[in-house]
Tab-separated table of N, CA and C in Angstrom:
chain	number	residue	atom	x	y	z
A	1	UNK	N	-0.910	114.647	-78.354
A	1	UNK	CA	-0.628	114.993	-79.729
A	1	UNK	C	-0.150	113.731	-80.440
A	2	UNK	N	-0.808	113.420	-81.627
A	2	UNK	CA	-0.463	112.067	-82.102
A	2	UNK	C	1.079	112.289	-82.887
A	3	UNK	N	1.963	111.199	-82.775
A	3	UNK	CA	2.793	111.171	-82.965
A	3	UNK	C	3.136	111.707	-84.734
A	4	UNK	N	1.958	111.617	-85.475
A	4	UNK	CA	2.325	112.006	-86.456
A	4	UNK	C	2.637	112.955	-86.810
A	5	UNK	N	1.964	114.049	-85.851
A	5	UNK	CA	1.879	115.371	-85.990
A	5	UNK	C	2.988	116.081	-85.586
A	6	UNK	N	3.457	115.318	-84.503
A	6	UNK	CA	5.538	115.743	-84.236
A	6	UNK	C	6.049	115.752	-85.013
A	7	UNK	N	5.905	114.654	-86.132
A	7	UNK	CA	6.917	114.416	-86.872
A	7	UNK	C	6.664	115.822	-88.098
A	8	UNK	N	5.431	115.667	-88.267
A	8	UNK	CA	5.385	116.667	-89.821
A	8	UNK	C	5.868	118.081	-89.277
A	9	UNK	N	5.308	118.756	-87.572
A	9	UNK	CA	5.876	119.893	-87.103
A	9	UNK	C	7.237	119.861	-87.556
A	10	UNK	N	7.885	119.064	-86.624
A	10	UNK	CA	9.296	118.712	-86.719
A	10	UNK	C	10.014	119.147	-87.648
A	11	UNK	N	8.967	118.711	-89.184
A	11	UNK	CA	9.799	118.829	-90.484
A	11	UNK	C	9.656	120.133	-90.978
A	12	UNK	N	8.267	121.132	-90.724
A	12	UNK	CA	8.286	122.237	-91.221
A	12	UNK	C	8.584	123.334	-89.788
A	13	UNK	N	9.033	123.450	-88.709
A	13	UNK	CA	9.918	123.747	-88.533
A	13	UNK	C	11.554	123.699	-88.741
A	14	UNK	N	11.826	122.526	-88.495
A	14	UNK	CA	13.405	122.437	-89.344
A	14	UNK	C	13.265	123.276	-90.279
A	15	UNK	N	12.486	122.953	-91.236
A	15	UNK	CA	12.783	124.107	-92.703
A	15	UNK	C	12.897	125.178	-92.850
A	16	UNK	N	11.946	125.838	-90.796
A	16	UNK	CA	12.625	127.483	-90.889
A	16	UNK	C	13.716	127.824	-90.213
A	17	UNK	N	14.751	126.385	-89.848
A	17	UNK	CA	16.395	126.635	-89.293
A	17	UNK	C	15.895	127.080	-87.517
A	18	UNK	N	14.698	126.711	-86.990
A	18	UNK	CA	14.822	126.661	-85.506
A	18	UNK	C	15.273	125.952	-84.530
A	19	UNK	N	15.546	126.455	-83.596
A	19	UNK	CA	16.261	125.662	-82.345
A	19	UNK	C	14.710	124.806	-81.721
A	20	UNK	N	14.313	123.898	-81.664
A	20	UNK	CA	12.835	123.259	-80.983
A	20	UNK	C	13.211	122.029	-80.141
A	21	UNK	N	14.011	122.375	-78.819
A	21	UNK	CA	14.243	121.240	-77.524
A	21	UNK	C	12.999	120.400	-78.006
A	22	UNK	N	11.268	121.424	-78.163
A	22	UNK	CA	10.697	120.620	-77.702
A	22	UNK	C	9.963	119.016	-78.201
A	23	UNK	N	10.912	118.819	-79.546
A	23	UNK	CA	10.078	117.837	-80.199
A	23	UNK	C	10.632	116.170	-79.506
A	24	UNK	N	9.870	115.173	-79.622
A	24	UNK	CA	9.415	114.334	-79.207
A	24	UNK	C	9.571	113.960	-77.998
A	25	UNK	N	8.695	115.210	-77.314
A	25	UNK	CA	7.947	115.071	-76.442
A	25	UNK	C	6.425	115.867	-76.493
A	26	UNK	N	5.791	115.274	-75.823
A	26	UNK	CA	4.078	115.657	-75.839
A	26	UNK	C	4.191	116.794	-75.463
A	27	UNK	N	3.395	117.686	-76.285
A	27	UNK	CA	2.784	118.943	-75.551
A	27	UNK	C	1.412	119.271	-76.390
A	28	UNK	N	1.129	120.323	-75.381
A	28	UNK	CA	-0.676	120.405	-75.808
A	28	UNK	C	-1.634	120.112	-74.522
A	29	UNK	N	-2.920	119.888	-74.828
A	29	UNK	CA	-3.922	119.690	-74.091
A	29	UNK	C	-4.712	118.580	-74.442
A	30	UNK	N	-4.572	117.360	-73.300
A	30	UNK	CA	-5.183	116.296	-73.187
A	30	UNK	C	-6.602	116.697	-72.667
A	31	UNK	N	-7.259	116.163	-73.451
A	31	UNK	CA	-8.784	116.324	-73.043
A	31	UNK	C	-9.327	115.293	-72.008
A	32	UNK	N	-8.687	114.258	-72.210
A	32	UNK	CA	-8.473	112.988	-71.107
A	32	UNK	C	-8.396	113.357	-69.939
A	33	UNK	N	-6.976	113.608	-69.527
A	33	UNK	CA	-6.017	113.813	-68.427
A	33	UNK	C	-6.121	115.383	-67.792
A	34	UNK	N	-7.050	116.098	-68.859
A	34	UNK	CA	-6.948	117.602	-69.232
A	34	UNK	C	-5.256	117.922	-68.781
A	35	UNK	N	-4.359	117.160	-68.712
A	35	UNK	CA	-3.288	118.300	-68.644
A	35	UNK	C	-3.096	119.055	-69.735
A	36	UNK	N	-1.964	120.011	-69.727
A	36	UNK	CA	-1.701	120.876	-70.178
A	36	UNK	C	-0.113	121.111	-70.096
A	37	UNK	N	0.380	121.055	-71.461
A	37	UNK	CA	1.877	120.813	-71.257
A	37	UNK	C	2.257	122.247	-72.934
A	38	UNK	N	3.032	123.065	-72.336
A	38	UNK	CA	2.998	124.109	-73.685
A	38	UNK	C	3.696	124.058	-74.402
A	39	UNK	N	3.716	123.764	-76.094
A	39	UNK	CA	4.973	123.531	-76.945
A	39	UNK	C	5.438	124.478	-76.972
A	40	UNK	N	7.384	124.364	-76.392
A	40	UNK	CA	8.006	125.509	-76.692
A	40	UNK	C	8.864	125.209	-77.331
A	41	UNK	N	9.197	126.516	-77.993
A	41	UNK	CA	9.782	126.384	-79.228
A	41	UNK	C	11.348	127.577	-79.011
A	42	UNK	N	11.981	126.924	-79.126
A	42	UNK	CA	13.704	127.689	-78.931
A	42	UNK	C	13.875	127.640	-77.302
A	43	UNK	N	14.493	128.043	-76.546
A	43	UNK	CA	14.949	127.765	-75.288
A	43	UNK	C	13.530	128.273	-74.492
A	44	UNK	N	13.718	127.026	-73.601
A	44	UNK	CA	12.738	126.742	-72.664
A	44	UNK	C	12.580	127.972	-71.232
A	45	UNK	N	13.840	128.081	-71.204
A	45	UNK	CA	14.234	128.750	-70.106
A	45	UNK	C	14.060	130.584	-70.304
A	46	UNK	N	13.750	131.174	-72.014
A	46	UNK	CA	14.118	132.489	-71.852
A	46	UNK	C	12.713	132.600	-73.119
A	47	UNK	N	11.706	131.977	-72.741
A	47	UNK	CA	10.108	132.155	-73.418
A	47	UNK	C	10.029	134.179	-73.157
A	48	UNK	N	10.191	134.560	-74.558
A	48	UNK	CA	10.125	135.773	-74.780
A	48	UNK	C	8.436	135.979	-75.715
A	49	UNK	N	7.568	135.033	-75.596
A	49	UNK	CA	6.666	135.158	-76.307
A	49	UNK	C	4.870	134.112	-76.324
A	50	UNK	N	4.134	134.462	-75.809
A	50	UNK	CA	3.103	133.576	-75.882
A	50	UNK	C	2.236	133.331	-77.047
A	51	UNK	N	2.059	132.118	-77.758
A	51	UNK	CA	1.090	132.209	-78.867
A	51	UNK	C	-0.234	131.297	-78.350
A	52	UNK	N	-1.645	132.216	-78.433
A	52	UNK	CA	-2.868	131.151	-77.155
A	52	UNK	C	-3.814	131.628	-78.264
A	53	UNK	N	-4.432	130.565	-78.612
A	53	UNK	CA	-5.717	130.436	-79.476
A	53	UNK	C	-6.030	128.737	-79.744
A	54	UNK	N	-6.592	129.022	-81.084
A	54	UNK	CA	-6.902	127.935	-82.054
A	54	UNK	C	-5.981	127.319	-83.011
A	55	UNK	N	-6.526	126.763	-83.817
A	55	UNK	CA	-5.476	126.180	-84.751
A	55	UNK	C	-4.746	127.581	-85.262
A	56	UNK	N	-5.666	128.665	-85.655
A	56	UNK	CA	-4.978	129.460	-86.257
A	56	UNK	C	-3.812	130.163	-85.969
A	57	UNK	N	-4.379	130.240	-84.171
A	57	UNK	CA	-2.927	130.837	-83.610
A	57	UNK	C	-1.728	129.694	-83.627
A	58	UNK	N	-1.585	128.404	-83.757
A	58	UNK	CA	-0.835	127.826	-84.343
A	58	UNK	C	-0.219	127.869	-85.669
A	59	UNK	N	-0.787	128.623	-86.375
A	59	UNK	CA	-0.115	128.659	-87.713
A	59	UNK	C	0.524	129.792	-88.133
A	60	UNK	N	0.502	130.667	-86.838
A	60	UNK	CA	1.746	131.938	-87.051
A	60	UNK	C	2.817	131.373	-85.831
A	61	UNK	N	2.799	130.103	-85.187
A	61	UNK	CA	3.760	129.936	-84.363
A	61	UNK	C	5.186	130.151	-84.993
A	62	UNK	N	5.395	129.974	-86.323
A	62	UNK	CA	6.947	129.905	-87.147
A	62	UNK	C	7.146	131.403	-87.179
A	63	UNK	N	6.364	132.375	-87.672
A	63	UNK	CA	6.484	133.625	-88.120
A	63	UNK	C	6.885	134.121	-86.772
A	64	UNK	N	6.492	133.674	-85.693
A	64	UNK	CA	6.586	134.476	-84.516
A	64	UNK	C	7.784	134.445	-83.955
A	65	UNK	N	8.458	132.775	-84.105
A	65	UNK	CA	9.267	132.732	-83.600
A	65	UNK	C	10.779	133.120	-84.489
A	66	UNK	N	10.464	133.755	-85.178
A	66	UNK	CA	11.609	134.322	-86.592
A	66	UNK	C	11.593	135.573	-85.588
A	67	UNK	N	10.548	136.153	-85.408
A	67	UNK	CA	10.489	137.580	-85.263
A	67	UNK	C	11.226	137.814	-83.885
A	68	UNK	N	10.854	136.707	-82.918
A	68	UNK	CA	11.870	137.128	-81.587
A	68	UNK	C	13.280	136.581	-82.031
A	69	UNK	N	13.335	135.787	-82.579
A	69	UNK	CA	14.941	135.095	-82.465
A	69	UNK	C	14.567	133.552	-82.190
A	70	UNK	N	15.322	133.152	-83.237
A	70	UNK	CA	15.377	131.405	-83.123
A	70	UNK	C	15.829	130.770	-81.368
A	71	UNK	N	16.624	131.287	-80.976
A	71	UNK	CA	17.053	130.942	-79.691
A	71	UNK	C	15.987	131.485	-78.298
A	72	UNK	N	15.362	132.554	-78.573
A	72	UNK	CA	14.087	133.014	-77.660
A	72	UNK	C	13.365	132.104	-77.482
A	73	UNK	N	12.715	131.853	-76.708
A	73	UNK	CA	11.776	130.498	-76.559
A	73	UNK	C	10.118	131.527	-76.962
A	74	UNK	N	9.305	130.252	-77.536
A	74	UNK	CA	8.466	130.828	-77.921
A	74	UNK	C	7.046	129.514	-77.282
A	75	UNK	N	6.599	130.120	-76.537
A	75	UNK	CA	5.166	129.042	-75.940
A	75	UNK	C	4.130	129.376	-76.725
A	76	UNK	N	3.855	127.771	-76.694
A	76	UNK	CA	2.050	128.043	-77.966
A	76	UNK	C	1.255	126.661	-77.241
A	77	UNK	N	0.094	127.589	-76.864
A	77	UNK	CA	-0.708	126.994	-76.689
A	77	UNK	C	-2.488	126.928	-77.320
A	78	UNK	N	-2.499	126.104	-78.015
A	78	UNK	CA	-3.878	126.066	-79.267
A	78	UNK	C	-4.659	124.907	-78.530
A	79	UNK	N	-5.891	125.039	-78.987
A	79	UNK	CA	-7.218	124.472	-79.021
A	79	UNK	C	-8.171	124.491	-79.128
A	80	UNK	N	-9.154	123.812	-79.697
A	80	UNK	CA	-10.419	124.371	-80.741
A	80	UNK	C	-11.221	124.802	-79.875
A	81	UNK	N	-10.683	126.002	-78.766
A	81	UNK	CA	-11.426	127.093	-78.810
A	81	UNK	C	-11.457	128.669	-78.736
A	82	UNK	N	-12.437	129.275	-78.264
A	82	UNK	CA	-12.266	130.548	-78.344
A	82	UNK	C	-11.690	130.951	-77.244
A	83	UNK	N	-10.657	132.034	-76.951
A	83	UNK	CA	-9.712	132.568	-75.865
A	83	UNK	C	-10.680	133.588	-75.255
A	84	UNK	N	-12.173	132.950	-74.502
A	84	UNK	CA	-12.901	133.983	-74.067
A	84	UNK	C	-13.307	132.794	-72.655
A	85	UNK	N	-12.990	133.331	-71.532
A	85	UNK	CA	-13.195	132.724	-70.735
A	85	UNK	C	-14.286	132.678	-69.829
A	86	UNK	N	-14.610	131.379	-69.016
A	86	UNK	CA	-16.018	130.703	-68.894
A	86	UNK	C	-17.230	130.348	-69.981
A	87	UNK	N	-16.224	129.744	-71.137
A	87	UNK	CA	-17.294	129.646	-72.589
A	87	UNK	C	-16.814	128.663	-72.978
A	88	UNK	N	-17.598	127.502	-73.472
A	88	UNK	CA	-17.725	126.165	-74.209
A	88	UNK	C	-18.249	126.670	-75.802
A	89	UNK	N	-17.710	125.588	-76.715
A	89	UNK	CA	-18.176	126.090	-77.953
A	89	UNK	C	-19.435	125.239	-78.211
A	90	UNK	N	-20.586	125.486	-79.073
A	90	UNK	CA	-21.478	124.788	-79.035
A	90	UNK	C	-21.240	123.360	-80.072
A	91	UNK	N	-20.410	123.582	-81.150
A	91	UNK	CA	-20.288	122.399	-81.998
A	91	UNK	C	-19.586	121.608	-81.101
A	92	UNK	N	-18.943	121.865	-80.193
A	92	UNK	CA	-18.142	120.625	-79.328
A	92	UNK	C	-18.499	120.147	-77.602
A	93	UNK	N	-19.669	121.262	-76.825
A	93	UNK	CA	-20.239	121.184	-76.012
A	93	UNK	C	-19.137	120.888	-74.729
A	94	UNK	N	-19.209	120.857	-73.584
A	94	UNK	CA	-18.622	120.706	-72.821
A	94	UNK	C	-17.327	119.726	-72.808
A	95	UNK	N	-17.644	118.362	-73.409
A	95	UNK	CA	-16.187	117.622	-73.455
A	95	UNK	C	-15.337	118.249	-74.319
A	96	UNK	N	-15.196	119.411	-74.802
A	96	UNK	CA	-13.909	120.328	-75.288
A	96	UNK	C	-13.090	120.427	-74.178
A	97	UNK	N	-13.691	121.181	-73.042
A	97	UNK	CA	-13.239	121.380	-71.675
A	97	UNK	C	-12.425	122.855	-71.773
A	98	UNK	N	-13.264	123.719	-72.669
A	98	UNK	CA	-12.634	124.741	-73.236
A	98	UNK	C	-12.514	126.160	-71.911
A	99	UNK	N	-13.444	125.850	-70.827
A	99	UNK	CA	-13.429	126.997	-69.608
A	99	UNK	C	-11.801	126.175	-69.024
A	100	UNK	N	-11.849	124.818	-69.299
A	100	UNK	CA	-10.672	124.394	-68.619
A	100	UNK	C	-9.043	124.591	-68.819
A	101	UNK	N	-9.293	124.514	-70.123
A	101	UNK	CA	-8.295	124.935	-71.116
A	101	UNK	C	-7.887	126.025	-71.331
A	102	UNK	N	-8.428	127.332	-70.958
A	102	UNK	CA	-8.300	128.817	-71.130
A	102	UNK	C	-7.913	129.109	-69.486
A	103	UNK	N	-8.370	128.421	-68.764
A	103	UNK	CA	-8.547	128.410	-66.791
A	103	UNK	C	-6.490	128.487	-67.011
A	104	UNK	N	-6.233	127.011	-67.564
A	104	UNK	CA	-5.060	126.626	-67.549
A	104	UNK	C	-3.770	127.393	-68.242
A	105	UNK	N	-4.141	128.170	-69.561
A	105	UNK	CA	-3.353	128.645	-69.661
A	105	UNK	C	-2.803	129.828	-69.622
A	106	UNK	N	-4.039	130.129	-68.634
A	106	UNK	CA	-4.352	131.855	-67.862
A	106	UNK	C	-3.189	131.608	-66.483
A	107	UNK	N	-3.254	130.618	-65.753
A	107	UNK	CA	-2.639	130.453	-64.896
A	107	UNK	C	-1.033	130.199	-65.005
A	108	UNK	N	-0.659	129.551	-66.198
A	108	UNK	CA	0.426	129.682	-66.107
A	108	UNK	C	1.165	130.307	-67.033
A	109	UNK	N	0.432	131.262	-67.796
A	109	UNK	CA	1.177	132.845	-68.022
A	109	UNK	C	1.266	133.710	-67.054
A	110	UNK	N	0.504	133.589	-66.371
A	110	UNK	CA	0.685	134.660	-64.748
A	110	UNK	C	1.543	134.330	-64.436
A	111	UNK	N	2.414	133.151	-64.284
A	111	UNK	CA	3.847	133.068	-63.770
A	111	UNK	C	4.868	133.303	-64.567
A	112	UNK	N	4.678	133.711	-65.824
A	112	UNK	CA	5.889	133.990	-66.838
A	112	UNK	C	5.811	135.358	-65.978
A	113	UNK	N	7.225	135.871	-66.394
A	113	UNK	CA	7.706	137.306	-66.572
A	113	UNK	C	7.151	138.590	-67.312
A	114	UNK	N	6.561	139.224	-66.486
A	114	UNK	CA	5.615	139.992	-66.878
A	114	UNK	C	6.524	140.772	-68.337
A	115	UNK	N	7.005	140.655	-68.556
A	115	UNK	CA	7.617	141.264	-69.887
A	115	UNK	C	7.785	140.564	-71.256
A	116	UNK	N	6.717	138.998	-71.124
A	116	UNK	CA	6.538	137.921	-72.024
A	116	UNK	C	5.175	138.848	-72.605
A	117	UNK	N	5.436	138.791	-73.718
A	117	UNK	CA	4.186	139.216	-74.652
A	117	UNK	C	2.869	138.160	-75.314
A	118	UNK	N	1.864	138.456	-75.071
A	118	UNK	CA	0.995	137.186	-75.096
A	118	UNK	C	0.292	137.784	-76.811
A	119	UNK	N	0.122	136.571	-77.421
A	119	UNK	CA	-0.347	136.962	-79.010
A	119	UNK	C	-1.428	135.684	-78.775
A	120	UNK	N	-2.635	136.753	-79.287
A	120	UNK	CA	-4.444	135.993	-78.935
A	120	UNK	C	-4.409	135.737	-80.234
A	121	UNK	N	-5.109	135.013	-80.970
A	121	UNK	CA	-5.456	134.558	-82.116
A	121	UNK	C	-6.630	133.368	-82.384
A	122	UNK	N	-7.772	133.814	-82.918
A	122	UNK	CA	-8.506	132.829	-83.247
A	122	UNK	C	-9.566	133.065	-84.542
A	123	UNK	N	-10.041	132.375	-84.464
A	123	UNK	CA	-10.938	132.262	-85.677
A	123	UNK	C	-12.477	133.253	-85.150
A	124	UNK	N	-11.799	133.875	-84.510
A	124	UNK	CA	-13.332	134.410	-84.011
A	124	UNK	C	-14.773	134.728	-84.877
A	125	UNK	N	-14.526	134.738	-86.436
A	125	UNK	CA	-15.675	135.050	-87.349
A	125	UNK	C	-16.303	133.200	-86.960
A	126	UNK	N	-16.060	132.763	-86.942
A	126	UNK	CA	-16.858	131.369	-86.976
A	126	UNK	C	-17.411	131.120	-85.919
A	127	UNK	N	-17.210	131.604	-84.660
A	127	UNK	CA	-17.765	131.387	-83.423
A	127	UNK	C	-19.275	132.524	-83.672
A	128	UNK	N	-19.526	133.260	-84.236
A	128	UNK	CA	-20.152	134.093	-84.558
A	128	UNK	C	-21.370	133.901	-85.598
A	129	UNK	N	-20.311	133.430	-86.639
A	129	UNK	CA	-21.323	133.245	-88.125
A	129	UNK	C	-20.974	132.118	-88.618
A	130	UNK	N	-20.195	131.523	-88.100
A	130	UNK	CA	-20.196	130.289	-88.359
A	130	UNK	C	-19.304	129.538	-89.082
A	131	UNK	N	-18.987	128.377	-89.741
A	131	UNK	CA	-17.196	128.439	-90.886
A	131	UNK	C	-18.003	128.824	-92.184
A	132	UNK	N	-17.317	128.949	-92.491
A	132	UNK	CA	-17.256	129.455	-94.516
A	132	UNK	C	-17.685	127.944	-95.102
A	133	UNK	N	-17.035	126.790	-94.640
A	133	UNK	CA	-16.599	126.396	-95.224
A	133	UNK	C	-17.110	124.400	-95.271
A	134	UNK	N	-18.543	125.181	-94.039
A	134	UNK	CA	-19.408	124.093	-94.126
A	134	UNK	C	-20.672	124.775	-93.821
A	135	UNK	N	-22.331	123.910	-94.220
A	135	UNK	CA	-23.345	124.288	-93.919
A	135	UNK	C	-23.658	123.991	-92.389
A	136	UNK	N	-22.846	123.722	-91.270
A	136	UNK	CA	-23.274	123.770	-90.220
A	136	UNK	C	-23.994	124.356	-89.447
A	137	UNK	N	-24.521	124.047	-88.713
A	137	UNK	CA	-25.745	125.049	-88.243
A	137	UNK	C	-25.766	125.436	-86.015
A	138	UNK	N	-24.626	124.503	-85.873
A	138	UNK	CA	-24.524	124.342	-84.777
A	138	UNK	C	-23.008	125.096	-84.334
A	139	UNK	N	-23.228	126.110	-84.487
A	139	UNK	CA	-21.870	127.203	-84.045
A	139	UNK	C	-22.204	127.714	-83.002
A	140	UNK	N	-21.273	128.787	-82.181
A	140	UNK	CA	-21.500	129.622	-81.774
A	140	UNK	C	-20.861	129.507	-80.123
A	141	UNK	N	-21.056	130.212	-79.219
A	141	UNK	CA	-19.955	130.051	-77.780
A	141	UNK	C	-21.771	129.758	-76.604
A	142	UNK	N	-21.480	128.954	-75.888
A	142	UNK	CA	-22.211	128.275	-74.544
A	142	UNK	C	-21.187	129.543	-73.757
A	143	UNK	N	-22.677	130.328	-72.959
A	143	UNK	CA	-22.454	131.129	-71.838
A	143	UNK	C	-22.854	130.326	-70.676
A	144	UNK	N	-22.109	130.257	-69.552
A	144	UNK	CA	-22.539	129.899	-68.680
A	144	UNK	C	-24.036	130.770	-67.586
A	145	UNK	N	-24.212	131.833	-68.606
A	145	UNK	CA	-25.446	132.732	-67.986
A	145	UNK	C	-26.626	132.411	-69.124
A	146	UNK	N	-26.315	131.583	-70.532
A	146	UNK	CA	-27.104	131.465	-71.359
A	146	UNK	C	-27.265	132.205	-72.406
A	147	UNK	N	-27.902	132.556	-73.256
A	147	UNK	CA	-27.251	133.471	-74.572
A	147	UNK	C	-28.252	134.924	-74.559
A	148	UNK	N	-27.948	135.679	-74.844
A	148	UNK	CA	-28.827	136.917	-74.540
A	148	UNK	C	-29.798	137.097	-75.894
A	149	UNK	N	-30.989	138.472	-76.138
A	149	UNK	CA	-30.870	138.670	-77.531
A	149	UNK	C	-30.219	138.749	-78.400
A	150	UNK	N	-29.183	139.911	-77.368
A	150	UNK	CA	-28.227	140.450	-78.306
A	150	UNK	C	-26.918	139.295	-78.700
A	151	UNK	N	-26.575	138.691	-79.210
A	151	UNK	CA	-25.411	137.702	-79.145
A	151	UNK	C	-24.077	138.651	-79.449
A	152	UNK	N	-24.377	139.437	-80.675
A	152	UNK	CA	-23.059	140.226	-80.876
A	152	UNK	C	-22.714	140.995	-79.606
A	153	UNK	N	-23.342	141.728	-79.022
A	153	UNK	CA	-23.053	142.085	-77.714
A	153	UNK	C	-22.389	141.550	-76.861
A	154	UNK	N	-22.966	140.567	-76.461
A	154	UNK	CA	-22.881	139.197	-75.485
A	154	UNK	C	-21.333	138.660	-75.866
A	155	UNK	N	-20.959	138.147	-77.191
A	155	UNK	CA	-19.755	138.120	-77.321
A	155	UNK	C	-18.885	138.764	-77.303
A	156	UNK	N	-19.023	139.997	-78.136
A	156	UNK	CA	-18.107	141.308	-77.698
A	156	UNK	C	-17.679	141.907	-76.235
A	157	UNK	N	-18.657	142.231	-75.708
A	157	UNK	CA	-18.660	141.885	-74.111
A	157	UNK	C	-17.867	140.765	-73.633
A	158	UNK	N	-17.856	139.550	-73.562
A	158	UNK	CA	-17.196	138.665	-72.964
A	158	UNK	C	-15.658	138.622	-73.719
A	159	UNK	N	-15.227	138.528	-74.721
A	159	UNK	CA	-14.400	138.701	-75.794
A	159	UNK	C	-13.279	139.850	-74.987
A	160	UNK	N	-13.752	141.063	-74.975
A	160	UNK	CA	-12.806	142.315	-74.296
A	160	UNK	C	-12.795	142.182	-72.558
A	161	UNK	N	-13.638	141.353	-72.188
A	161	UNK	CA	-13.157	140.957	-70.529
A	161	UNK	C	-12.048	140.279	-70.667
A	162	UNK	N	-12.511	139.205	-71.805
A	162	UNK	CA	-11.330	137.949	-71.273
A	162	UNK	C	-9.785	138.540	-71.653
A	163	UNK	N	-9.943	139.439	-72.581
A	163	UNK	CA	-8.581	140.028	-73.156
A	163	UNK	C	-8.079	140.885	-72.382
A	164	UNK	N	-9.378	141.985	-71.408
A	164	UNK	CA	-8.439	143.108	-70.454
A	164	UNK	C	-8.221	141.976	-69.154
A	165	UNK	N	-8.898	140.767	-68.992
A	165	UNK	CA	-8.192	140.308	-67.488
A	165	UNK	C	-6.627	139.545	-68.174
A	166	UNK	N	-6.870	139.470	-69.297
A	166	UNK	CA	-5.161	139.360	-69.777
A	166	UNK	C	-3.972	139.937	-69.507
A	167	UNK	N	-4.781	140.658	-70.541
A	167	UNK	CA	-4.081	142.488	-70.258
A	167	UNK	C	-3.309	142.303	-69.147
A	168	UNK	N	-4.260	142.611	-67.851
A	168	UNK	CA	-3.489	142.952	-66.711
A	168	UNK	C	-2.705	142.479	-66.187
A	169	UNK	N	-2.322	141.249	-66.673
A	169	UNK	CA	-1.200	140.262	-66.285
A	169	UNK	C	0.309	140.212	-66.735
A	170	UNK	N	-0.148	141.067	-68.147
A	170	UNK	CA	1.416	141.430	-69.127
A	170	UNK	C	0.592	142.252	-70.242
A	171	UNK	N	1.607	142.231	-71.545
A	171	UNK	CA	1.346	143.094	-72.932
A	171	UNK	C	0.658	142.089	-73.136
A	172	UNK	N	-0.538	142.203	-74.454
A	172	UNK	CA	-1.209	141.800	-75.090
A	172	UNK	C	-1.097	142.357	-76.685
């Protein structure tokens, strides 16, 4: 995470009066190193809350963490992709490392306390139809079985696997 981006977090958290151990230090997902390090937000030790998506699920990380309590720790883990697992996005093709990235933070919510609540969030209309907000033409999710006729299917289908093998791990 480039350092700039600590700093501006930094500042619009402060502004909602949170407790955040975790600033300046790295967290996120190196595409490099692929580690995986989760920004938490209020105490580290009593994570009452998971936030796992895209940018978007990053941008209710403040709201969320009002709603448990400034002192609750709150884990967020974002990246430009979809929370549907064994799927690459096609505008970013495999060096996203997005089966890797979802692999990773499947694994270490299974070790939270099954009474941590996990909040999915993504942009899912764009993986679909694409952004609003360019003429791109190269959207959409890489199956590792290849894309069917049906695509809405195909995603919907994969979409409610990846969420009930969630599921079964805690609340969703």
């Amino acid at each position: 995470v480039p350092e700039a981006v600590l700093q501006a977090e930094q500042g619009a958290v402060a502004d909602l009066g949170l407790h955040t151990p975790v600033f300046g230090k790295k967290c996120g997902f190196d595409r490099k190193t692929l580690e995986l390090i989760p920004c938490i937000y209020g105490d580290p030790d009593q994570v009452r809350a998971v936030v796992w998506g895209d940018s978007h699920a990053g941008s209710i990380a403040g709201a969320v963490q009002q709603v448990i309590g400034a002192k609750a720790g709150l884990a967020v883990y974002t990246h430009q992709c979809a929370t549907i697992f064994d799927t690459e996005l096609k505008s970013k093709g495999e060096g996203n490392h997005c089966k890797i990235f979802n692999d990773k933070v499947f694994a270490q919510i299974k070790e939270m306390p099954r009474d941590v609540v996990i909040i999915v969030l993504n942009r899912y209309s764009a993986n679909i139809h694409g952004p609003n907000e360019s003429t791109r033409t190269n959207f959409g999710i890489l199956y590792p079985e290849g894309a069917t006729q049906d695509s809405y299917a195909q995603y919907r289908e994969r979409l409610s696997a990846s969420l009930c093998m969630i599921a079964e791990a805690r609340p969703v």
